[in-house]
XYZ file of C-alpha atoms in Angstrom:
252
model
C 0.958 -40.201 20.606
C 4.101 -41.349 18.755
C 6.144 -38.658 17.004
C 3.939 -35.846 18.331
C 5.844 -32.877 19.735
C 4.412 -29.709 21.260
C 6.302 -26.442 21.528
C 5.098 -23.175 23.031
C 6.631 -20.068 21.541
C 7.502 -17.808 24.454
C 6.578 -14.317 23.290
C 8.784 -12.611 25.860
C 11.894 -14.613 24.960
C 11.215 -14.180 21.250
C 10.873 -10.417 21.548
C 14.001 -10.058 23.682
C 15.998 -12.158 21.226
C 14.667 -10.080 18.332
C 15.688 -6.881 20.124
C 19.219 -8.210 20.571
C 19.410 -9.186 16.914
C 18.114 -5.784 15.808
C 20.642 -4.028 18.047
C 23.478 -6.086 16.537
C 22.307 -5.369 12.991
C 21.935 -1.640 13.633
C 25.358 -1.428 15.301
C 26.853 -3.308 12.383
C 25.131 -0.981 9.904
C 26.274 2.173 11.728
C 29.830 0.872 11.792
C 29.724 0.004 8.091
C 28.288 3.436 7.257
C 30.924 5.090 9.473
C 28.289 6.807 11.614
C 29.342 7.544 15.192
C 26.247 7.222 17.344
C 24.616 4.776 19.738
C 22.141 2.238 18.426
C 19.779 2.420 21.427
C 17.505 5.097 19.972
C 17.205 3.236 16.681
C 16.432 -0.014 18.504
C 13.777 1.685 20.637
C 12.155 3.154 17.540
C 12.150 -0.185 15.719
C 10.783 -2.208 18.626
C 7.981 0.264 19.392
C 6.387 -0.608 16.053
C 2.837 -1.980 16.664
C 3.612 -5.033 14.524
C 6.956 -5.797 16.175
C 5.591 -8.664 18.266
C 3.967 -10.245 15.210
C 7.227 -9.846 13.296
C 9.170 -11.609 16.041
C 6.651 -14.445 16.213
C 6.648 -14.799 12.439
C 10.436 -15.105 12.446
C 10.144 -17.871 15.035
C 7.545 -19.707 12.963
C 9.743 -19.475 9.878
C 12.725 -20.875 11.775
C 10.675 -23.881 12.880
C 9.329 -24.561 9.389
C 12.652 -24.120 7.606
C 14.302 -26.703 9.848
C 12.076 -29.234 8.088
C 12.342 -31.718 10.952
C 8.712 -32.881 10.868
C 6.195 -33.893 8.241
C 3.452 -31.580 9.507
C 3.507 -28.348 11.506
C 0.393 -27.057 13.279
C 0.408 -23.488 14.600
C -2.305 -22.308 16.961
C -2.884 -18.556 16.791
C -5.607 -16.472 18.410
C -8.372 -15.317 16.010
C -7.558 -11.626 16.252
C -6.157 -8.949 13.982
C -2.721 -10.004 15.267
C -3.067 -13.342 13.483
C -3.953 -11.587 10.256
C -0.876 -9.363 10.490
C 1.218 -12.351 11.531
C 0.404 -14.442 8.480
C 0.496 -11.440 6.183
C 3.927 -10.459 7.459
C 5.781 -12.062 4.543
C 4.008 -9.717 2.140
C 4.745 -6.711 4.353
C 8.382 -7.766 4.682
C 8.730 -8.142 0.912
C 7.458 -4.615 0.262
C 9.739 -3.161 2.937
C 12.860 -5.028 1.821
C 12.341 -4.147 -1.850
C 12.185 -0.463 -0.912
C 15.319 -0.846 1.212
C 17.166 -2.535 -1.652
C 16.132 0.204 -4.075
C 17.328 2.895 -1.649
C 20.588 1.034 -1.123
C 21.168 0.722 -4.867
C 20.610 4.460 -5.284
C 23.061 5.169 -2.454
C 25.643 2.857 -4.024
C 25.270 4.559 -7.401
C 25.759 7.994 -5.832
C 28.760 6.776 -3.849
C 30.420 5.392 -6.988
C 29.699 8.638 -8.817
C 31.395 10.727 -6.128
C 34.242 8.304 -5.464
C 37.721 8.748 -6.924
C 38.105 5.008 -7.294
C 35.818 2.862 -9.406
C 36.755 -0.306 -7.580
C 33.761 -2.401 -6.608
C 33.594 -2.837 -2.847
C 31.651 -5.543 -1.010
C 28.403 -4.349 0.513
C 27.410 -6.567 3.456
C 24.214 -4.571 3.999
C 23.024 -5.273 0.463
C 23.968 -8.931 0.856
C 21.899 -9.106 4.038
C 18.876 -7.430 2.424
C 18.945 -9.770 -0.566
C 19.295 -12.804 1.706
C 16.423 -11.551 3.856
C 14.247 -10.963 0.787
C 14.903 -14.493 -0.465
C 14.016 -15.879 2.962
C 10.718 -13.985 3.013
C 9.918 -15.068 -0.522
C 10.466 -18.679 0.471
C 8.140 -18.180 3.447
C 5.519 -16.536 1.224
C 5.586 -19.433 -1.226
C 5.260 -21.882 1.642
C 2.240 -20.311 3.342
C 0.398 -19.619 0.076
C 0.887 -23.072 -1.457
C -2.460 -24.919 -1.140
C -0.614 -28.226 -1.472
C 1.400 -27.501 1.685
C -0.531 -25.028 3.824
C -4.090 -24.480 4.990
C -5.603 -22.277 7.663
C -8.484 -23.656 9.712
C -10.831 -21.404 11.647
C -12.490 -22.479 14.891
C -15.796 -20.859 15.750
C -18.618 -21.156 18.236
C -22.272 -21.395 17.159
C -22.892 -17.785 18.167
C -23.351 -14.521 16.277
C -20.104 -12.705 17.107
C -17.636 -15.579 16.491
C -19.366 -16.358 13.194
C -19.055 -12.724 12.074
C -15.363 -12.659 13.048
C -14.579 -15.865 11.166
C -16.466 -14.672 8.101
C -14.413 -11.471 8.038
C -11.172 -13.366 8.560
C -11.816 -15.721 5.677
C -12.137 -12.712 3.372
C -8.917 -11.246 4.788
C -6.966 -14.444 4.253
C -8.231 -14.732 0.708
C -6.845 -11.226 0.153
C -3.424 -12.402 1.364
C -3.608 -15.485 -0.836
C -3.445 -17.832 2.160
C -5.366 -21.073 1.536
C -8.358 -21.647 3.808
C -8.722 -25.287 4.785
C -12.083 -25.035 6.474
C -14.105 -24.197 9.560
C -14.456 -26.202 12.772
C -17.441 -25.611 15.043
C -16.627 -26.022 18.726
C -18.573 -25.966 21.984
C -21.718 -27.789 20.891
C -24.054 -28.886 23.676
C -25.118 -32.505 23.260
C -28.854 -32.694 22.479
C -29.025 -35.961 24.402
C -28.981 -33.817 27.546
C -32.540 -32.751 26.762
C -35.107 -34.294 29.066
C -38.113 -33.470 31.161
C -36.002 -31.895 33.884
C -33.589 -30.026 31.621
C -33.285 -26.382 32.785
C -34.645 -23.715 30.458
C -31.170 -22.211 30.216
C -29.772 -25.380 28.639
C -32.824 -25.766 26.364
C -32.465 -22.196 25.138
C -28.752 -22.611 24.484
C -29.314 -25.793 22.486
C -32.022 -24.156 20.383
C -29.850 -21.101 19.835
C -26.953 -23.284 18.699
C -29.239 -25.157 16.302
C -30.207 -21.879 14.599
C -26.608 -20.755 14.266
C -25.540 -24.154 12.950
C -27.921 -23.618 10.053
C -26.368 -20.197 9.474
C -22.866 -21.694 9.569
C -23.791 -24.357 7.022
C -25.214 -21.634 4.781
C -22.368 -19.100 5.118
C -19.514 -21.612 4.980
C -21.041 -24.084 2.566
C -18.541 -26.855 1.888
C -16.015 -25.490 4.395
C -17.255 -27.089 7.633
C -14.699 -29.777 8.449
C -15.828 -30.892 11.884
C -17.974 -30.238 14.935
C -16.840 -30.796 18.505
C -18.865 -30.870 21.723
C -18.651 -28.729 24.812
C -16.656 -30.883 27.241
C -16.829 -30.971 31.013
C -13.134 -30.044 31.300
C -10.565 -28.122 29.282
C -8.501 -30.024 26.740
C -5.154 -30.590 28.442
C -2.898 -33.618 28.344
C -2.624 -36.497 25.900
C -5.760 -38.416 27.050
C -7.965 -35.349 26.513
C -6.297 -34.661 23.164
C -7.037 -38.202 22.030
C -10.628 -37.888 23.179
C -11.045 -34.535 21.445
C -9.472 -35.878 18.248
C -12.051 -38.641 18.276
C -14.820 -36.044 18.189
C -13.028 -33.852 15.661
C -12.514 -36.574 13.082
C -15.955 -38.123 13.479
C -18.839 -36.723 11.464
C -21.441 -35.905 14.125
C -23.783 -33.965 11.882
């Protein structure tokens, strides 16, 4: 496939790099604030946050998008609560940074009030917070612009995956993230049905048929494609090309 590049974000490397960056920022802040203490405890506290991994991954995604080296970026994230927090991170960041800026402004005002000199001094911490806020705002605009971004959900024709996807669509609407549609995966080809077809396969096909009707009803107008259950996992360019053929062909 010409001009197609794949990149796997290594969670471990991303987290370790984020820890180093946090340590540097905290050490820099402590030095600027003239506080004599080690940064290790602050770093440990920051990185123990339940959303720290999502934050690190989100930073990596932003870096890739802001490089603007490709026409289209496709991110594959697991359909869990982590993905919700991941894509909602820009909103969380904005709230946090705005509070930090307000606190910093109050501290600056108090410092000027108590200072003998009224000379304005540079504040690198405030500069960093404002720069970070602008970066997050740019990311928020990018992932909420329906002309540029869409989130596609992949489901199976089964009760639990359908319920999960339905809940996630509501969540993403709450975050203002455009939903591009739903893709149904793992369909068993009805052409397999014959006189000697095992009852197990017959039952699965009938079950899928019922849930397909439910999917069409629940996600009316959102179903973008249906793909079959393949004999092997999708790995390598030949399998990707084969799978793309199914994905972009209306099999309904």
